[in-house]
Coordinates of C-alpha atoms and ligand atoms in Angstrom, one line a residue:
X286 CA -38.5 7.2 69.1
X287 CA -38.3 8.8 72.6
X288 CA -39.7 12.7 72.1
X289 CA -40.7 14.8 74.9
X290 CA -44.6 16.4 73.8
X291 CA -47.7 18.2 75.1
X292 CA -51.0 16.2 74.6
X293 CA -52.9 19.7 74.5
X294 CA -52.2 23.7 75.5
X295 CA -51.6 24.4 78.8
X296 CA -51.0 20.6 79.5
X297 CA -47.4 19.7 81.2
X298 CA -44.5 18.5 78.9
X299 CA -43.8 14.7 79.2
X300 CA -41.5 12.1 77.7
X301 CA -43.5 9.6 74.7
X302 CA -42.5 7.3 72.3
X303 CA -43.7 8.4 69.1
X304 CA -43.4 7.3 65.6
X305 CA -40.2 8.3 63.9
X306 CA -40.9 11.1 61.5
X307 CA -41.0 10.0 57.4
X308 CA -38.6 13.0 55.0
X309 CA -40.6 14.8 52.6
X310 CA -39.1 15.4 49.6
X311 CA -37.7 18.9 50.4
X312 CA -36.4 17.5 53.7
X313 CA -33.9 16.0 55.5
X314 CA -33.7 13.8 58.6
X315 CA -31.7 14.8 61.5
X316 CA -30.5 12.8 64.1
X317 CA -30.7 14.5 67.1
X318 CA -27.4 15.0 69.3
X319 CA -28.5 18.3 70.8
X320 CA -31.3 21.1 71.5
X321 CA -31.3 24.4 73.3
X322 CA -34.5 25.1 75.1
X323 CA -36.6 28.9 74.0
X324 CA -38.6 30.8 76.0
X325 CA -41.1 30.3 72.9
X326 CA -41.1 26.5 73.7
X327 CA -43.3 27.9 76.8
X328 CA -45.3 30.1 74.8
X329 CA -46.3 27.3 72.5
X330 CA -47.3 25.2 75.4
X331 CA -48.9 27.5 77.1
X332 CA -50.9 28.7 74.0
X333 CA -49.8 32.3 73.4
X334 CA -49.8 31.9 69.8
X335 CA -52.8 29.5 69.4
X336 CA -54.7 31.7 67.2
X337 CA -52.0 32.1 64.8
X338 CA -50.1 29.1 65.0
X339 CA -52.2 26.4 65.0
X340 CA -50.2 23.0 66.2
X341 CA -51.4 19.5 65.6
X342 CA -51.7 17.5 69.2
X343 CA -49.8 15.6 70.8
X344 CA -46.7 18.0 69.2
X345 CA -43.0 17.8 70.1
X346 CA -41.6 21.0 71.8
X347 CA -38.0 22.3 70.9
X348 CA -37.2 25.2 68.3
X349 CA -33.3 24.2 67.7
X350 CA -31.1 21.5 66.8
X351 CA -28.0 20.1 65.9
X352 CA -27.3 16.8 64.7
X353 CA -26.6 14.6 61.9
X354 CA -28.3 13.9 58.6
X355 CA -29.1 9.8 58.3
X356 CA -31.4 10.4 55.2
X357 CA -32.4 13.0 52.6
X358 CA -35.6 13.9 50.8
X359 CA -35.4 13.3 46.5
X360 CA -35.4 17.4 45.7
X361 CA -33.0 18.0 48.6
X362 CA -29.8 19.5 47.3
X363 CA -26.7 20.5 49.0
X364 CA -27.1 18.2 52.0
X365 CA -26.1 14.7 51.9
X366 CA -26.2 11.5 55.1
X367 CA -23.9 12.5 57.3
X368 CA -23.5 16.1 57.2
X369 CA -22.9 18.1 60.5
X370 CA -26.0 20.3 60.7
X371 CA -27.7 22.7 63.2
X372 CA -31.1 24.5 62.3
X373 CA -34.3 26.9 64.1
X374 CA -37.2 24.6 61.8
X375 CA -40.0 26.5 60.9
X376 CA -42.7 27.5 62.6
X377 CA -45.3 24.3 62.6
X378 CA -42.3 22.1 61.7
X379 CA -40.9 22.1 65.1
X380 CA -39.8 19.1 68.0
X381 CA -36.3 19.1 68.7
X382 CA -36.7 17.7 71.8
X383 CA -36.5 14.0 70.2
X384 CA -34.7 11.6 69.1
X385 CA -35.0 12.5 65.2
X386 CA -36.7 15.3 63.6
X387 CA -37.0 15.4 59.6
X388 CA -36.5 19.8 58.6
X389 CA -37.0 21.3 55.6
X390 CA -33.3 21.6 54.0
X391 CA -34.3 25.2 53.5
X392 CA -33.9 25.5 57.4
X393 CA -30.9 24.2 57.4
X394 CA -27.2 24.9 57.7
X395 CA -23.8 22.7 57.8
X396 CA -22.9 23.4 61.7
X397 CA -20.1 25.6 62.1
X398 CA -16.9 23.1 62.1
X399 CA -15.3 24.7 65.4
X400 CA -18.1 24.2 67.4
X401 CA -19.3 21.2 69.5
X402 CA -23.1 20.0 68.8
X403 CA -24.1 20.8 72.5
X404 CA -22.8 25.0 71.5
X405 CA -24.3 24.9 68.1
X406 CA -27.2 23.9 69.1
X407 CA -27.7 27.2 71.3
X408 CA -27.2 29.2 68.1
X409 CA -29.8 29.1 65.2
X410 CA -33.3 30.5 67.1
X411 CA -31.3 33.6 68.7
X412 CA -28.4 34.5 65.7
X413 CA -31.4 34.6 63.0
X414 CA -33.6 36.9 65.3
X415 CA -30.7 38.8 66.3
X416 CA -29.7 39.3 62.4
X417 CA -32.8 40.0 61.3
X418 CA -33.2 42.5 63.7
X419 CA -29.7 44.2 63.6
X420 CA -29.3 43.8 59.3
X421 CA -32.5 43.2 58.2
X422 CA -34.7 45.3 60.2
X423 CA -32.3 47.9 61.8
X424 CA -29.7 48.7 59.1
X425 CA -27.0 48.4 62.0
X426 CA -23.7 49.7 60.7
X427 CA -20.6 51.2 61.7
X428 CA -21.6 53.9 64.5
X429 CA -24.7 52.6 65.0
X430 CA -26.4 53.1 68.6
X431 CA -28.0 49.9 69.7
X432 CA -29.6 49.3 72.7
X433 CA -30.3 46.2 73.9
X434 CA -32.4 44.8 77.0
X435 CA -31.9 41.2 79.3
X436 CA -27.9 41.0 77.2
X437 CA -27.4 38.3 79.5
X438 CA -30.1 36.3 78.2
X439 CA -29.8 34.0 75.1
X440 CA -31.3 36.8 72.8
X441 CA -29.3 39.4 74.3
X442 CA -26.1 38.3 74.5
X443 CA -26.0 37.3 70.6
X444 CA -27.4 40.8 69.7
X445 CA -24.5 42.4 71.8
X446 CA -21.9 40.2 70.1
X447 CA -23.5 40.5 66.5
X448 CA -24.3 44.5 66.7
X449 CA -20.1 44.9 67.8
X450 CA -19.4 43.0 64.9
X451 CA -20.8 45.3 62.9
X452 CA -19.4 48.5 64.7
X453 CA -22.2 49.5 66.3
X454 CA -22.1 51.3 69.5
X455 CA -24.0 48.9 71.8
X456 CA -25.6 49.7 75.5
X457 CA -27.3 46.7 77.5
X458 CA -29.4 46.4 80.8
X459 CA -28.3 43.6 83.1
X460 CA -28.3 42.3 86.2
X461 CA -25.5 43.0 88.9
X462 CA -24.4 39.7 88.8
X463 CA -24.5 39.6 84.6
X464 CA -22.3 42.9 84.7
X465 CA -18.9 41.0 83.9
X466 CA -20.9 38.9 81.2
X467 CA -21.9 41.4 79.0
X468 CA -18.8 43.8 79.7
X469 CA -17.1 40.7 78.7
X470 CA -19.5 40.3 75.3
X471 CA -18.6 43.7 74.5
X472 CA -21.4 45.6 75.4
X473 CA -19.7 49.5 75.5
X474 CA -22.7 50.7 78.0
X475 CA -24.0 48.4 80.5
X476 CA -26.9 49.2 83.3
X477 CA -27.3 47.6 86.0
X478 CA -31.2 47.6 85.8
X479 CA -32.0 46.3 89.8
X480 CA -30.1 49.9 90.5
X481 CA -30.4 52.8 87.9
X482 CA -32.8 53.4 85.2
X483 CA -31.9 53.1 81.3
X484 CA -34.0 56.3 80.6
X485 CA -32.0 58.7 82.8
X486 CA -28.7 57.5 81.1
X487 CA -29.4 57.3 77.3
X488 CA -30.4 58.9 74.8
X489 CA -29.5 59.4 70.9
X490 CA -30.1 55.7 69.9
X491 CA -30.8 54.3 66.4
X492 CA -32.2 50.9 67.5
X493 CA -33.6 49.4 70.6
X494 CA -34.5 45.7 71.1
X495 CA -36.8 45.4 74.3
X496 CA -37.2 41.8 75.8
X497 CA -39.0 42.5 78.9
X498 CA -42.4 44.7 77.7
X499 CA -44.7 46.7 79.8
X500 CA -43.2 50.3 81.1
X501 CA -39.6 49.0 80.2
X502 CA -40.9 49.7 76.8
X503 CA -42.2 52.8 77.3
X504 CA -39.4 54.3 78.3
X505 CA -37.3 52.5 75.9
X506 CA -39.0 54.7 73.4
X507 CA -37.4 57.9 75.3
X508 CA -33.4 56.6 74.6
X509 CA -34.2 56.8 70.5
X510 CA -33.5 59.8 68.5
X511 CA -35.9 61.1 65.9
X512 CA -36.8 58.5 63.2
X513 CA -35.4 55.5 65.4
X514 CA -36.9 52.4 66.1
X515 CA -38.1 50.1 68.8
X516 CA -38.3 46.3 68.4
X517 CA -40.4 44.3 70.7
X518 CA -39.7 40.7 70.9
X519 CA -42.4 40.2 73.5
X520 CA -45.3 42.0 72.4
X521 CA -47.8 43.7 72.0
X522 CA -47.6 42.5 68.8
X523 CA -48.7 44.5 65.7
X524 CA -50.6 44.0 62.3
X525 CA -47.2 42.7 60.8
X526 CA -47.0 39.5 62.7
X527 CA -50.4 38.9 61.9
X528 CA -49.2 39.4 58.3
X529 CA -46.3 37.3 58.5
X530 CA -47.7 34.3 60.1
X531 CA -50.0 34.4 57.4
X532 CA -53.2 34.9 59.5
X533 CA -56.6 36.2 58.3
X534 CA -57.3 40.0 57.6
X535 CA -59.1 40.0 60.9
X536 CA -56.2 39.4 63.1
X537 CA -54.3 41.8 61.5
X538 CA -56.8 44.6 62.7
X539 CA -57.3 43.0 66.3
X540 CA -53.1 43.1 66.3
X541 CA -52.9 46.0 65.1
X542 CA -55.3 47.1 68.7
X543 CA -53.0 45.8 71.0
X544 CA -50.1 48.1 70.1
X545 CA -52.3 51.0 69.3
X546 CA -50.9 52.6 72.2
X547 CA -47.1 52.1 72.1
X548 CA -47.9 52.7 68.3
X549 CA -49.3 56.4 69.3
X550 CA -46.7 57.1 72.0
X551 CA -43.4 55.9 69.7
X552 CA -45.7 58.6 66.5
X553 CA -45.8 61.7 69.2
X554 CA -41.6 60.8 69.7
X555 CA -41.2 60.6 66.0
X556 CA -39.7 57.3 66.5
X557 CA -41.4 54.0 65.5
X558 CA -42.6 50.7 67.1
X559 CA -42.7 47.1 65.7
X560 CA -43.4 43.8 66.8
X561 CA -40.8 41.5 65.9
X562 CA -40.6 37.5 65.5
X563 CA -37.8 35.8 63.9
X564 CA -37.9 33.4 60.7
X565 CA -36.4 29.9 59.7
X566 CA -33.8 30.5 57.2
X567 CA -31.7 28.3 56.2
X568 CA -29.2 30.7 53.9
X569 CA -29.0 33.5 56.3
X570 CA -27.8 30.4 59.3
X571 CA -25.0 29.6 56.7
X572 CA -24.0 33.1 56.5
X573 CA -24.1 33.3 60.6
X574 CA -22.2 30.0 60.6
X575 CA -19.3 31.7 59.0
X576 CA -19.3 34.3 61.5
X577 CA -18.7 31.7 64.2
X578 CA -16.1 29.8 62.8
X579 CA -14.0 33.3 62.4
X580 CA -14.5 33.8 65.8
X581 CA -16.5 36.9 65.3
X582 CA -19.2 35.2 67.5
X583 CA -19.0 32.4 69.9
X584 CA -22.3 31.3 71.8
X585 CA -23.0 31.5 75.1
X586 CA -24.5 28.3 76.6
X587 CA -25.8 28.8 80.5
X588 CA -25.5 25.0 81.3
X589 CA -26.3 21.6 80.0
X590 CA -29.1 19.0 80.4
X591 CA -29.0 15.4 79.5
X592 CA -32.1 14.8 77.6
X593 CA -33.6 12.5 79.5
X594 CA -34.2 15.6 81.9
X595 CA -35.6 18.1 79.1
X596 CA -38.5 18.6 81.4
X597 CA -36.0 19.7 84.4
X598 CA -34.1 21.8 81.2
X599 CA -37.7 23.5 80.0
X600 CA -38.4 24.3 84.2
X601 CA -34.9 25.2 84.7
X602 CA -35.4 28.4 81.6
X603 CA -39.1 28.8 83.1
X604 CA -37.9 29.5 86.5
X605 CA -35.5 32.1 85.0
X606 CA -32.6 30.1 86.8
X607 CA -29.8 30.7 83.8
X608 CA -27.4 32.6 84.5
X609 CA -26.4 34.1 81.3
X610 CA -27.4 32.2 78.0
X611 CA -28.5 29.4 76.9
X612 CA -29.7 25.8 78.4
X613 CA -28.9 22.8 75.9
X614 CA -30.0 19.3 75.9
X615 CA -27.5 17.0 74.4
X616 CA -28.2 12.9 73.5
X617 CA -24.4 12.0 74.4
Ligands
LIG211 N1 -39.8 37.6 69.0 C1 -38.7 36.8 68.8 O1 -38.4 36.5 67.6 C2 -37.9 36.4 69.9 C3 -36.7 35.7 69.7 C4 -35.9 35.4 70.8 C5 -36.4 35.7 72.1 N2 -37.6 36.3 72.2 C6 -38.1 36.7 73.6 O2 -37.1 37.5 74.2 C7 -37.1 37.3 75.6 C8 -35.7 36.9 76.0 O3 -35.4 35.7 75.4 P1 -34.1 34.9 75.9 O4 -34.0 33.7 75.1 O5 -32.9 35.8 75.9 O6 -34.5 34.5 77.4 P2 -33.5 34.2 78.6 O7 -32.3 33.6 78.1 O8 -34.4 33.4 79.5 O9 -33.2 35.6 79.2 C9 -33.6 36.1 80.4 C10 -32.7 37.3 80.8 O10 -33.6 38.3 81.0 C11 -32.9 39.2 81.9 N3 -33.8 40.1 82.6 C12 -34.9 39.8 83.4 N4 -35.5 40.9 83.7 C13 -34.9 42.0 83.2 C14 -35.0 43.4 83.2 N5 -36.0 44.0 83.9 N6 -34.2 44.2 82.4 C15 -33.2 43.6 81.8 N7 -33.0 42.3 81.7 C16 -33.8 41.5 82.4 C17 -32.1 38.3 82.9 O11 -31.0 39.0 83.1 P3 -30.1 38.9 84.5 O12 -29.7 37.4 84.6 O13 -28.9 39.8 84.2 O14 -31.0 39.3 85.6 C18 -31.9 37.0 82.0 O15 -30.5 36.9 81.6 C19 -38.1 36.2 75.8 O16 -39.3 36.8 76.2 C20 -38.3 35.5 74.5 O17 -39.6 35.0 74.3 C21 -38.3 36.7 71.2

């Protein structure tokens, strides 16, 4: 099959052929009809998480997908050949970017019936992280203040949709020309971050989620009242992802350095920082599925790539050219 790979870290993304994966008995094989491209497709490439996530070489990029099942592993239940799917697979267990990809059923989830494969497919990576931070992590309910940073990014833009929906009060940072977008989303505070600052305009929030790192964090720490928290989706990371990808104690200490100092700054505020990274999970996609065939959340999908040109798609995210969501390959 045609699947676009790296031969080694740091090494450009180009089109192979490949053998066609074989299904494991807890999986099913998907054929591919399309795939939204991750800023952690880069990161993988690039090596970020080579320490921790140790991938096999030549390994197929691409950390969503949604397609059709043509065959199903013998302890598989609930799925059966020719079920409408979409899935984020697991970490290790990734490379949408082909023409087939056999998942864990676990990962999976029937794709929600009012949406096109091409708008599913820009859905599981950035719903699961933006439910696990909102419900799992941050206890978001009714009257909730969330902040939340780049809304008109793939991330953002599902965690202002998904944070409304469960009455939260949500604020955002955009750009000026990503205003209308995230007004439009819902966002009930919206700064324009090229011309005023967050910090001087907020304050009293329960939950931040910061996608840009560095001194943006910092002074996200300043908008949270006392006992909130910070996420970071893009470090430093902390002894808890260590834990969570299953690393040796080690790493958990050397984490644990990095953030030492956001750590100490978010204790002297009486709020707390965390490192987050979002999970596969299968159920928790079904329960987001729902939520977009009710119309409670729609995705937002930047433009389209055929996927012959999932190099231009990858170079297109990496340039920061999107406009507001996400950039999907489709097969048609
Ligand atoms: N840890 C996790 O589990 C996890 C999960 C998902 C994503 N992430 C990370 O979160 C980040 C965003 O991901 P994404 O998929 O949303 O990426 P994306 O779609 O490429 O989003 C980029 C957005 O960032 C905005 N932006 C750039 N600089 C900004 C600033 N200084 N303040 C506010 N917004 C700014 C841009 O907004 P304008 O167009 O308005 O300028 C753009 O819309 C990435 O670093 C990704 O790796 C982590």
């Amino acid at each position: 099959m045609k699947a676009f790979v790296i031969d080694g870290y740091k090494e450009p993304v180009h089109a192979t052929e490949i053998p066609t994966p074989t299904v494991g008995p807890h999986d099913v094989m998907v054929k591919v009809a399309a795939a939204s491209v991750n800023p952690l497709d880069t990161l993988i490439r690039t090596g970020e998480f080579k320490q921790l996530l140790k991938y096999p070489m030549p390994t197929i990029l691409g950390h969503d997908v949604a397609g059709t099942v043509t065959e199903v592993g013998s302890a598989v239940t609930g799925f059966a050949v020719g079920d409408e799917i979409f899935s984020r697979p697991r970490d290790l267990r990734i490379g949408t970017f082909a023409e087939h990809i056999a998942i864990d059923h676990r990962d999976v989830a029937l794709k929600p019936s009012n949406l096109s494969f091409a708008e599913a497919a820009a859905v599981p990576l950035v719903a699961l992280a933006a439910w696990q931070m909102l419900v799992e992590k941050g206890r978001v309910g009714t009257g909730s203040k969330v902040l939340v940073h780049a809304g008109a990014g793939g991330l953002g833009s599902t965690v202002i949709q998904l944070a409304k929906y469960l009455g939260a009060h949500v604020a955002t940072t955009a750009g000026t020309s990503s205003v209308d977008l995230v007004t439009a989303l819902g966002a009930d505070d919206v700064v324009d971050y090229r011309t005023d600052d967050f910090a001087e305009v907020l304050s009293g929030y329960d939950l931040a989620i910061d996608a840009v790192g560095g001194d943006n964090l910092s002074r996200t720490l300043t908008v949270l009242k006392p006992g909130g928290l910070a996420l970071g989706v893009t470090g430093p990371p902390d002894a808890g992802f260590a834990k969570q990808l299953g690393a040796p104690k080690p790493f958990e200490f050397v984490l644990s350095l990095l953030s030492r100092k956001v750590r100490a700054a978010a204790k002297k505020r009486g709020v707390t920082y965390a490192f987050f990274y979002m999970h596969a999970d299968g159920a928790t996609l079904a329960t987001l599925a729902a939520l977009y065939e009710a119309g409670h959340l729609r995705p937002v999908v930047d433009t389209t790539f055929s996927f012959d040109d999932t190099v231009d798609a990858i170079a297109y995210v990496d340039a920061g050219r999107a406009r507001g969501g996400k950039v999907v390959i489709t097969h048609e």
